[in-house]
Amino acid sequence: MADGTKDGSRPRSMRYHSATIENPAVQASLQPWVEMECVQLSGGCRVAKLDRLEIGNLQFVREEQDVSVQKLGATPADFCTLSVSTEHPKTRFSEHCGERTETIFFLPGNAEFDVHVPGGSGTAYIGFSQEEFLMSARVLDPAFWERPPMGVAPLTSRRSGEFRTVVDLCLTAAREATARGETGNHAHLRRHLLQTVLEIATTTEDSPAPSYNERMRAFQVGRDARRFVDDRLDEDVLPSVIDLCEVLGVSERTLRYAFQEYVGLSPVAYLRACRLNKVRAVLAASDPAHTTVTQVAMRHGFLHLGRFSGDYRRMFGETPSATLGR
């Protein structure tokens, strides 16, 4: 663990590091939370480009491989990873082929791995406490995660494309924040990011429509969810799909159906809309001499400022800075 805690409740300051690697042993040493050996398999002086971000015990890693390598190792007891790779026919994650772009690989704690990453491909992964992961995964999909896999498991997710995007956004935001000298406590951001990637990894393919009783519950679930989201945002806490499932006592599938019936949106889209509305309220009530759009956006989980500004303008017909300046 990066900070010795299981739940990241006392996270260190955000730490970002980027390196161009010429020795595979260095590539392994820059990921000290996993026991690993990297073996170079093809010729070239530059081995990889590695970017990593630590927020408490949460690790974001992106590797762009210039030469082919084999990674051999094992995870510690309470440390698991979720990873994706760029599409390449020679990519292999233990006994599983890694060329399918809709696959997210789950590597549990206390598990050995044997990975082949071809030159010209890339991987992105997030590492964290397995205990923390299972607490949330069992809320979203109790049937599957009650007995987690003992070895590498490929997860098919219709949102797998978002996974790498989240990693890229986090690393970009961290690099820019580090350049500005902002390395303070990011507990709220850590929680939001972790829950986002867990939702992506555990969102399965669409299931058949819920039963009649579930359809009758949809409206009430939607109303209860709305009240909960409002309360959390008023407390300056970012609500998540996992929070909603846990508080309302429903699965992710049931919640998804309820929101389609209630507001015609997915739970993720609904939460994003609520966060946009909260940002607007905060900006409208703030003094531009002491508040920036970037501060408010990041506080509410928006890391891609360009995308945030576009979404904000489409939603409200004005830019965030116009709201703040009024």
C-alpha atoms as a printed R data frame, in Angstrom:
    type eleno elety resid chain resno       x       y       z
1   ATOM     1    CA   MET     A     1   0.000   0.000   0.000
2   ATOM     2    CA   ALA     A     2   1.153   3.499  -0.679
3   ATOM     3    CA   ASP     A     3   0.119   4.834   2.733
4   ATOM     4    CA   GLY     A     4  -0.440   1.769   4.868
5   ATOM     5    CA   THR     A     5  -4.204   2.226   5.050
6   ATOM     6    CA   LYS     A     6  -6.875  -0.061   3.612
7   ATOM     7    CA   ASP     A     7  -9.450   2.544   2.705
8   ATOM     8    CA   GLY     A     8  -7.333   5.560   1.892
9   ATOM     9    CA   SER     A     9  -9.123   7.525   4.649
10  ATOM    10    CA   ARG     A    10  -5.940   9.476   5.396
11  ATOM    11    CA   PRO     A    11  -4.525  10.000   1.929
12  ATOM    12    CA   ARG     A    12  -1.183  11.646   1.378
13  ATOM    13    CA   SER     A    13  -0.880  14.560  -0.940
14  ATOM    14    CA   MET     A    14  -1.355  13.762  -4.576
15  ATOM    15    CA   ARG     A    15   1.932  12.608  -6.119
16  ATOM    16    CA   TYR     A    16   2.551  12.529  -9.862
17  ATOM    17    CA   HIS     A    17   5.598  11.086 -11.606
18  ATOM    18    CA   SER     A    18   6.525  10.687 -15.274
19  ATOM    19    CA   ALA     A    19   9.573   8.921 -16.703
20  ATOM    20    CA   THR     A    20  11.079   7.756 -19.975
21  ATOM    21    CA   ILE     A    21  12.538   4.319 -19.267
22  ATOM    22    CA   GLU     A    22  15.617   2.753 -20.845
23  ATOM    23    CA   ASN     A    23  15.933  -0.243 -18.517
24  ATOM    24    CA   PRO     A    24  13.102  -2.727 -17.859
25  ATOM    25    CA   ALA     A    25  14.295  -3.096 -14.250
26  ATOM    26    CA   VAL     A    26  13.478   0.583 -13.751
27  ATOM    27    CA   GLN     A    27  10.003   0.019 -15.181
28  ATOM    28    CA   ALA     A    28   9.421  -2.578 -12.462
29  ATOM    29    CA   SER     A    29  10.949  -0.464  -9.688
30  ATOM    30    CA   LEU     A    30   8.616   2.444 -10.460
31  ATOM    31    CA   GLN     A    31   5.681   0.218  -9.454
32  ATOM    32    CA   PRO     A    32   6.866  -0.864  -5.967
33  ATOM    33    CA   TRP     A    33   3.406  -1.821  -4.695
34  ATOM    34    CA   VAL     A    34   3.616  -5.055  -6.777
35  ATOM    35    CA   GLU     A    35   6.390  -7.641  -6.761
36  ATOM    36    CA   MET     A    36   7.359  -7.681 -10.428
37  ATOM    37    CA   GLU     A    37  10.140  -8.479 -12.907
38  ATOM    38    CA   CYS     A    38  10.156  -6.922 -16.383
39  ATOM    39    CA   VAL     A    39  12.047  -8.786 -19.104
40  ATOM    40    CA   GLN     A    40  12.877  -7.028 -22.393
41  ATOM    41    CA   LEU     A    41  11.989  -9.197 -25.413
42  ATOM    42    CA   SER     A    42  12.711  -6.982 -28.435
43  ATOM    43    CA   GLY     A    43  15.452  -4.554 -29.401
44  ATOM    44    CA   GLY     A    44  15.481  -0.858 -28.624
45  ATOM    45    CA   CYS     A    45  17.111   1.678 -26.299
46  ATOM    46    CA   ARG     A    46  13.879   3.219 -25.091
47  ATOM    47    CA   VAL     A    47  11.773   0.671 -23.246
48  ATOM    48    CA   ALA     A    48   8.650   2.631 -22.273
49  ATOM    49    CA   LYS     A    49   7.094   5.891 -21.171
50  ATOM    50    CA   LEU     A    50   5.459   5.594 -17.751
51  ATOM    51    CA   ASP     A    51   3.149   8.012 -15.966
52  ATOM    52    CA   ARG     A    52   1.828   7.328 -12.491
53  ATOM    53    CA   LEU     A    53  -0.330   9.078  -9.918
54  ATOM    54    CA   GLU     A    54  -0.728   8.233  -6.249
55  ATOM    55    CA   ILE     A    55  -3.635   9.506  -4.158
56  ATOM    56    CA   GLY     A    56  -3.405   7.677  -0.866
57  ATOM    57    CA   ASN     A    57  -3.393   3.962  -1.629
58  ATOM    58    CA   LEU     A    58  -4.900   4.556  -5.078
59  ATOM    59    CA   GLN     A    59  -2.462   4.085  -7.970
60  ATOM    60    CA   PHE     A    60  -3.067   5.239 -11.555
61  ATOM    61    CA   VAL     A    61  -0.506   3.951 -14.062
62  ATOM    62    CA   ARG     A    62  -0.184   4.372 -17.822
63  ATOM    63    CA   GLU     A    63   2.579   2.628 -19.777
64  ATOM    64    CA   GLU     A    64   3.309   3.218 -23.468
65  ATOM    65    CA   GLN     A    65   5.558   0.352 -24.536
66  ATOM    66    CA   ASP     A    66   8.310   0.960 -27.114
67  ATOM    67    CA   VAL     A    67   9.736  -2.578 -26.929
68  ATOM    68    CA   SER     A    68   8.073  -5.871 -26.075
69  ATOM    69    CA   VAL     A    69   8.310  -6.930 -22.443
70  ATOM    70    CA   GLN     A    70   7.177  -9.786 -20.262
71  ATOM    71    CA   LYS     A    71   5.964  -8.919 -16.767
72  ATOM    72    CA   LEU     A    72   6.174 -11.629 -14.134
73  ATOM    73    CA   GLY     A    73   5.129 -11.242 -10.526
74  ATOM    74    CA   ALA     A    74   2.517 -11.486  -7.816
75  ATOM    75    CA   THR     A    75   0.202  -9.114  -5.989
76  ATOM    76    CA   PRO     A    76   0.257  -8.617  -2.193
77  ATOM    77    CA   ALA     A    77  -2.660  -9.717  -0.012
78  ATOM    78    CA   ASP     A    78  -4.951  -6.683  -0.062
79  ATOM    79    CA   PHE     A    79  -4.054  -5.146  -3.397
80  ATOM    80    CA   CYS     A    80  -5.896  -5.673  -6.678
81  ATOM    81    CA   THR     A    81  -5.823  -3.993 -10.060
82  ATOM    82    CA   LEU     A    82  -8.163  -3.228 -12.938
83  ATOM    83    CA   SER     A    83  -6.427  -2.794 -16.291
84  ATOM    84    CA   VAL     A    84  -7.027  -2.285 -20.000
85  ATOM    85    CA   SER     A    85  -4.711  -2.554 -22.989
86  ATOM    86    CA   THR     A    86  -4.688  -1.111 -26.453
87  ATOM    87    CA   GLU     A    87  -5.896  -3.493 -29.140
88  ATOM    88    CA   HIS     A    88  -3.052  -5.762 -30.238
89  ATOM    89    CA   PRO     A    89  -3.239  -9.458 -31.247
90  ATOM    90    CA   LYS     A    90  -0.092 -10.358 -29.287
91  ATOM    91    CA   THR     A    91  -1.159  -8.868 -25.968
92  ATOM    92    CA   ARG     A    92  -1.613 -11.544 -23.294
93  ATOM    93    CA   PHE     A    93  -2.675 -11.226 -19.656
94  ATOM    94    CA   SER     A    94  -1.704 -14.559 -18.087
95  ATOM    95    CA   GLU     A    95  -3.807 -17.148 -19.965
96  ATOM    96    CA   HIS     A    96  -6.166 -14.517 -21.432
97  ATOM    97    CA   CYS     A    97  -5.843 -12.714 -24.757
98  ATOM    98    CA   GLY     A    98  -5.862  -8.933 -24.335
99  ATOM    99    CA   GLU     A    99  -6.819  -7.814 -27.836
100 ATOM   100    CA   ARG     A   100 -10.537  -7.294 -27.136
101 ATOM   101    CA   THR     A   101 -11.074  -3.620 -26.393
102 ATOM   102    CA   GLU     A   102 -14.227  -4.233 -24.346
103 ATOM   103    CA   THR     A   103 -12.276  -6.250 -21.755
104 ATOM   104    CA   ILE     A   104 -11.160  -4.982 -18.377
105 ATOM   105    CA   PHE     A   105  -8.829  -7.349 -16.520
106 ATOM   106    CA   PHE     A   106  -9.251  -7.883 -12.787
107 ATOM   107    CA   LEU     A   107  -6.109  -9.049 -10.963
108 ATOM   108    CA   PRO     A   108  -6.905  -9.998  -7.344
109 ATOM   109    CA   GLY     A   109  -4.629  -9.957  -4.340
110 ATOM   110    CA   ASN     A   110  -2.364 -12.933  -3.641
111 ATOM   111    CA   ALA     A   111  -2.298 -13.836  -7.326
112 ATOM   112    CA   GLU     A   112   0.522 -14.530  -9.754
113 ATOM   113    CA   PHE     A   113   0.579 -12.894 -13.184
114 ATOM   114    CA   ASP     A   114   2.473 -13.445 -16.431
115 ATOM   115    CA   VAL     A   115   1.851 -10.644 -18.926
116 ATOM   116    CA   HIS     A   116   3.161 -10.100 -22.446
117 ATOM   117    CA   VAL     A   117   2.995  -6.497 -23.686
118 ATOM   118    CA   PRO     A   118   4.118  -6.021 -27.324
119 ATOM   119    CA   GLY     A   119   6.093  -3.007 -28.451
120 ATOM   120    CA   GLY     A   120   3.876  -0.252 -29.794
121 ATOM   121    CA   SER     A   121   1.013  -1.075 -27.424
122 ATOM   122    CA   GLY     A   122  -0.019   0.431 -24.140
123 ATOM   123    CA   THR     A   123  -1.617  -0.492 -20.856
124 ATOM   124    CA   ALA     A   124  -3.414   1.477 -18.187
125 ATOM   125    CA   TYR     A   125  -4.313   0.194 -14.765
126 ATOM   126    CA   ILE     A   126  -5.591   1.300 -11.406
127 ATOM   127    CA   GLY     A   127  -4.498  -0.414  -8.192
128 ATOM   128    CA   PHE     A   128  -6.172  -0.224  -4.791
129 ATOM   129    CA   SER     A   129  -7.348  -2.154  -1.754
130 ATOM   130    CA   GLN     A   130  -9.187  -5.343  -2.718
131 ATOM   131    CA   GLU     A   131 -11.259  -5.155   0.453
132 ATOM   132    CA   GLU     A   132 -12.434  -1.682  -0.536
133 ATOM   133    CA   PHE     A   133 -13.151  -2.844  -4.084
134 ATOM   134    CA   LEU     A   134 -15.237  -5.838  -2.995
135 ATOM   135    CA   MET     A   135 -17.322  -3.753  -0.589
136 ATOM   136    CA   SER     A   136 -18.486  -1.628  -3.523
137 ATOM   137    CA   ALA     A   137 -18.573  -4.359  -6.181
138 ATOM   138    CA   ARG     A   138 -20.877  -6.499  -4.036
139 ATOM   139    CA   VAL     A   139 -23.308  -3.603  -3.784
140 ATOM   140    CA   LEU     A   140 -23.463  -3.259  -7.576
141 ATOM   141    CA   ASP     A   141 -23.433  -6.956  -8.520
142 ATOM   142    CA   PRO     A   142 -23.695  -9.178  -5.422
143 ATOM   143    CA   ALA     A   143 -24.208 -12.414  -7.347
144 ATOM   144    CA   PHE     A   144 -20.897 -12.197  -9.203
145 ATOM   145    CA   TRP     A   145 -18.659 -10.639  -6.562
146 ATOM   146    CA   GLU     A   146 -19.765 -12.622  -3.512
147 ATOM   147    CA   ARG     A   147 -17.023 -15.097  -4.404
148 ATOM   148    CA   PRO     A   148 -14.366 -13.109  -6.275
149 ATOM   149    CA   PRO     A   149 -12.030 -14.778  -8.791
150 ATOM   150    CA   MET     A   150  -8.819 -16.220  -7.358
151 ATOM   151    CA   GLY     A   151  -6.773 -15.403 -10.468
152 ATOM   152    CA   VAL     A   152  -6.803 -13.031 -13.434
153 ATOM   153    CA   ALA     A   153 -10.377 -12.548 -14.676
154 ATOM   154    CA   PRO     A   154 -11.478 -10.755 -17.880
155 ATOM   155    CA   LEU     A   155 -14.550  -8.568 -17.305
156 ATOM   156    CA   THR     A   156 -16.681  -7.601 -20.273
157 ATOM   157    CA   SER     A   157 -17.987  -4.080 -19.765
158 ATOM   158    CA   ARG     A   158 -19.960  -1.947 -22.199
159 ATOM   159    CA   ARG     A   159 -18.181   1.059 -20.606
160 ATOM   160    CA   SER     A   160 -14.621  -0.245 -20.953
161 ATOM   161    CA   GLY     A   161 -13.703   2.625 -23.286
162 ATOM   162    CA   GLU     A   162 -14.303   5.041 -20.434
163 ATOM   163    CA   PHE     A   163 -11.742   3.302 -18.253
164 ATOM   164    CA   ARG     A   164  -8.658   4.461 -20.121
165 ATOM   165    CA   THR     A   165 -10.239   7.898 -20.534
166 ATOM   166    CA   VAL     A   166 -10.515   8.198 -16.745
167 ATOM   167    CA   VAL     A   167  -6.860   7.213 -16.325
168 ATOM   168    CA   ASP     A   168  -5.765   9.694 -19.005
169 ATOM   169    CA   LEU     A   169  -7.810  12.512 -17.483
170 ATOM   170    CA   CYS     A   170  -6.497  11.825 -13.997
171 ATOM   171    CA   LEU     A   171  -2.881  11.848 -15.142
172 ATOM   172    CA   THR     A   172  -3.349  15.010 -17.198
173 ATOM   173    CA   ALA     A   173  -5.068  16.799 -14.309
174 ATOM   174    CA   ALA     A   174  -2.339  15.658 -11.910
175 ATOM   175    CA   ARG     A   175   0.431  16.838 -14.216
176 ATOM   176    CA   GLU     A   176  -1.194  20.256 -14.562
177 ATOM   177    CA   ALA     A   177  -1.912  20.523 -10.833
178 ATOM   178    CA   THR     A   178   1.686  19.584 -10.015
179 ATOM   179    CA   ALA     A   179   2.935  22.253 -12.427
180 ATOM   180    CA   ARG     A   180   0.790  24.787 -10.562
181 ATOM   181    CA   GLY     A   181   2.205  23.596  -7.227
182 ATOM   182    CA   GLU     A   182  -1.110  22.109  -6.069
183 ATOM   183    CA   THR     A   183  -0.344  18.886  -4.180
184 ATOM   184    CA   GLY     A   184  -2.701  19.185  -1.210
185 ATOM   185    CA   ASN     A   185  -5.149  16.690   0.272
186 ATOM   186    CA   HIS     A   186  -7.392  15.195  -2.399
187 ATOM   187    CA   ALA     A   187  -9.571  12.856  -0.329
188 ATOM   188    CA   HIS     A   188 -12.811  13.886  -2.063
189 ATOM   189    CA   LEU     A   189 -11.253  13.465  -5.509
190 ATOM   190    CA   ARG     A   190  -9.810  10.067  -4.590
191 ATOM   191    CA   ARG     A   191 -13.204   8.756  -3.514
192 ATOM   192    CA   HIS     A   192 -14.921  10.053  -6.640
193 ATOM   193    CA   LEU     A   193 -12.306   8.554  -8.963
194 ATOM   194    CA   LEU     A   194 -12.297   5.191  -7.235
195 ATOM   195    CA   GLN     A   195 -16.060   4.864  -7.322
196 ATOM   196    CA   THR     A   196 -16.121   5.935 -10.970
197 ATOM   197    CA   VAL     A   197 -13.727   3.188 -12.084
198 ATOM   198    CA   LEU     A   198 -15.530   0.586  -9.972
199 ATOM   199    CA   GLU     A   199 -18.817   1.494 -11.622
200 ATOM   200    CA   ILE     A   200 -17.223   1.190 -15.068
201 ATOM   201    CA   ALA     A   201 -15.660  -2.198 -14.323
202 ATOM   202    CA   THR     A   202 -18.753  -3.750 -12.761
203 ATOM   203    CA   THR     A   203 -21.362  -2.443 -15.216
204 ATOM   204    CA   THR     A   204 -22.385  -5.494 -17.235
205 ATOM   205    CA   GLU     A   205 -24.258  -5.843 -20.486
206 ATOM   206    CA   ASP     A   206 -27.893  -4.827 -20.485
207 ATOM   207    CA   SER     A   207 -30.100  -7.434 -18.843
208 ATOM   208    CA   PRO     A   208 -33.714  -8.346 -19.608
209 ATOM   209    CA   ALA     A   209 -36.296  -5.923 -18.295
210 ATOM   210    CA   PRO     A   210 -36.970  -6.159 -14.546
211 ATOM   211    CA   SER     A   211 -40.071  -7.837 -13.167
212 ATOM   212    CA   TYR     A   212 -43.441  -6.148 -12.710
213 ATOM   213    CA   ASN     A   213 -42.731  -5.464  -9.037
214 ATOM   214    CA   GLU     A   214 -39.422  -3.851  -9.922
215 ATOM   215    CA   ARG     A   215 -41.144  -1.621 -12.471
216 ATOM   216    CA   MET     A   216 -43.631  -0.526  -9.807
217 ATOM   217    CA   ARG     A   217 -40.737   0.377  -7.537
218 ATOM   218    CA   ALA     A   218 -38.965   2.464 -10.173
219 ATOM   219    CA   PHE     A   219 -40.704   5.751  -9.393
220 ATOM   220    CA   GLN     A   220 -40.121   5.465  -5.655
221 ATOM   221    CA   VAL     A   221 -36.490   4.508  -6.189
222 ATOM   222    CA   GLY     A   222 -36.063   7.580  -8.386
223 ATOM   223    CA   ARG     A   223 -37.600   9.893  -5.802
224 ATOM   224    CA   ASP     A   224 -35.516   8.451  -2.973
225 ATOM   225    CA   ALA     A   225 -32.402   8.731  -5.107
226 ATOM   226    CA   ARG     A   226 -33.105  12.376  -5.865
227 ATOM   227    CA   ARG     A   227 -33.393  13.245  -2.174
228 ATOM   228    CA   PHE     A   228 -30.177  11.400  -1.383
229 ATOM   229    CA   VAL     A   229 -28.248  13.119  -4.186
230 ATOM   230    CA   ASP     A   230 -29.440  16.547  -3.061
231 ATOM   231    CA   ASP     A   231 -28.412  15.865   0.539
232 ATOM   232    CA   ARG     A   232 -24.949  14.624  -0.430
233 ATOM   233    CA   LEU     A   233 -24.236  17.578  -2.688
234 ATOM   234    CA   ASP     A   234 -25.395  19.954   0.055
235 ATOM   235    CA   GLU     A   235 -22.815  18.269   2.317
236 ATOM   236    CA   ASP     A   236 -20.134  18.901  -0.347
237 ATOM   237    CA   VAL     A   237 -19.796  15.149  -1.002
238 ATOM   238    CA   LEU     A   238 -19.979  13.719  -4.520
239 ATOM   239    CA   PRO     A   239 -22.609  10.952  -4.663
240 ATOM   240    CA   SER     A   240 -21.929   7.853  -6.735
241 ATOM   241    CA   VAL     A   241 -23.876   4.989  -8.260
242 ATOM   242    CA   ILE     A   242 -22.397   2.756  -5.570
243 ATOM   243    CA   ASP     A   243 -23.741   5.076  -2.862
244 ATOM   244    CA   LEU     A   244 -27.201   4.988  -4.415
245 ATOM   245    CA   CYS     A   245 -27.281   1.205  -4.700
246 ATOM   246    CA   GLU     A   246 -26.117   0.808  -1.111
247 ATOM   247    CA   VAL     A   247 -28.501   3.346   0.419
248 ATOM   248    CA   LEU     A   248 -31.520   2.271  -1.618
249 ATOM   249    CA   GLY     A   249 -30.775  -1.451  -1.335
250 ATOM   250    CA   VAL     A   250 -30.946  -2.137  -5.084
251 ATOM   251    CA   SER     A   251 -28.618  -3.600  -7.690
252 ATOM   252    CA   GLU     A   252 -27.016  -1.536 -10.436
253 ATOM   253    CA   ARG     A   253 -29.403  -3.153 -12.953
254 ATOM   254    CA   THR     A   254 -32.483  -2.142 -10.957
255 ATOM   255    CA   LEU     A   255 -31.147   1.373 -10.409
256 ATOM   256    CA   ARG     A   256 -30.451   1.758 -14.134
257 ATOM   257    CA   TYR     A   257 -34.009   0.753 -15.019
258 ATOM   258    CA   ALA     A   258 -35.476   3.030 -12.341
259 ATOM   259    CA   PHE     A   259 -33.618   6.073 -13.656
260 ATOM   260    CA   GLN     A   260 -34.695   5.417 -17.223
261 ATOM   261    CA   GLU     A   261 -38.293   5.362 -16.004
262 ATOM   262    CA   TYR     A   262 -37.849   8.330 -13.670
263 ATOM   263    CA   VAL     A   263 -35.845  10.861 -15.713
264 ATOM   264    CA   GLY     A   264 -34.921   9.105 -18.967
265 ATOM   265    CA   LEU     A   265 -31.217   9.062 -18.121
266 ATOM   266    CA   SER     A   266 -28.696   6.544 -16.896
267 ATOM   267    CA   PRO     A   267 -27.625   6.936 -13.256
268 ATOM   268    CA   VAL     A   268 -24.201   8.179 -14.406
269 ATOM   269    CA   ALA     A   269 -25.701  10.815 -16.708
270 ATOM   270    CA   TYR     A   270 -28.128  11.902 -13.995
271 ATOM   271    CA   LEU     A   271 -25.371  12.331 -11.409
272 ATOM   272    CA   ARG     A   272 -23.314  14.323 -13.894
273 ATOM   273    CA   ALA     A   273 -26.282  16.616 -14.547
274 ATOM   274    CA   CYS     A   274 -26.758  17.124 -10.813
275 ATOM   275    CA   ARG     A   275 -23.071  17.966 -10.376
276 ATOM   276    CA   LEU     A   276 -23.286  20.481 -13.225
277 ATOM   277    CA   ASN     A   277 -26.258  22.128 -11.538
278 ATOM   278    CA   LYS     A   278 -24.373  22.249  -8.241
279 ATOM   279    CA   VAL     A   279 -21.363  23.852  -9.924
280 ATOM   280    CA   ARG     A   280 -23.633  26.473 -11.416
281 ATOM   281    CA   ALA     A   281 -25.118  27.267  -8.008
282 ATOM   282    CA   VAL     A   282 -21.656  27.535  -6.418
283 ATOM   283    CA   LEU     A   283 -20.297  29.747  -9.204
284 ATOM   284    CA   ALA     A   284 -23.315  32.040  -9.048
285 ATOM   285    CA   ALA     A   285 -22.833  32.494  -5.302
286 ATOM   286    CA   SER     A   286 -19.039  32.963  -5.390
287 ATOM   287    CA   ASP     A   287 -16.795  36.009  -5.571
288 ATOM   288    CA   PRO     A   288 -14.633  35.849  -8.732
289 ATOM   289    CA   ALA     A   289 -11.846  37.582  -6.822
290 ATOM   290    CA   HIS     A   290 -11.458  34.542  -4.558
291 ATOM   291    CA   THR     A   291 -12.810  31.656  -6.669
292 ATOM   292    CA   THR     A   292 -11.832  30.148 -10.018
293 ATOM   293    CA   VAL     A   293 -13.848  27.958 -12.350
294 ATOM   294    CA   THR     A   294 -11.097  25.330 -12.228
295 ATOM   295    CA   GLN     A   295 -11.280  25.063  -8.440
296 ATOM   296    CA   VAL     A   296 -15.043  24.600  -8.422
297 ATOM   297    CA   ALA     A   297 -15.060  22.183 -11.372
298 ATOM   298    CA   MET     A   298 -12.402  19.901  -9.912
299 ATOM   299    CA   ARG     A   299 -14.034  19.990  -6.487
300 ATOM   300    CA   HIS     A   300 -17.121  18.523  -8.120
301 ATOM   301    CA   GLY     A   301 -15.288  15.808 -10.042
302 ATOM   302    CA   PHE     A   302 -14.797  17.461 -13.442
303 ATOM   303    CA   LEU     A   303 -11.204  16.819 -14.520
304 ATOM   304    CA   HIS     A   304 -11.428  17.504 -18.259
305 ATOM   305    CA   LEU     A   305 -12.011  21.262 -18.144
306 ATOM   306    CA   GLY     A   306 -12.630  21.596 -21.882
307 ATOM   307    CA   ARG     A   307 -15.300  18.908 -21.837
308 ATOM   308    CA   PHE     A   308 -16.750  20.375 -18.648
309 ATOM   309    CA   SER     A   309 -17.027  23.841 -20.231
310 ATOM   310    CA   GLY     A   310 -18.730  22.390 -23.302
311 ATOM   311    CA   ASP     A   311 -21.193  20.364 -21.237
312 ATOM   312    CA   TYR     A   312 -21.881  23.382 -19.031
313 ATOM   313    CA   ARG     A   313 -22.605  25.642 -21.987
314 ATOM   314    CA   ARG     A   314 -24.869  23.068 -23.632
315 ATOM   315    CA   MET     A   315 -26.764  22.615 -20.387
316 ATOM   316    CA   PHE     A   316 -27.152  26.254 -19.325
317 ATOM   317    CA   GLY     A   317 -26.540  28.327 -22.457
318 ATOM   318    CA   GLU     A   318 -23.565  30.222 -21.015
319 ATOM   319    CA   THR     A   319 -19.949  29.593 -20.047
320 ATOM   320    CA   PRO     A   320 -18.920  28.842 -16.451
321 ATOM   321    CA   SER     A   321 -16.889  32.046 -16.330
322 ATOM   322    CA   ALA     A   322 -19.981  34.049 -17.346
323 ATOM   323    CA   THR     A   323 -21.891  32.563 -14.409
324 ATOM   324    CA   LEU     A   324 -19.032  33.362 -12.015
325 ATOM   325    CA   GLY     A   325 -18.630  36.899 -13.330
326 ATOM   326    CA   ARG     A   326 -22.261  37.911 -12.844
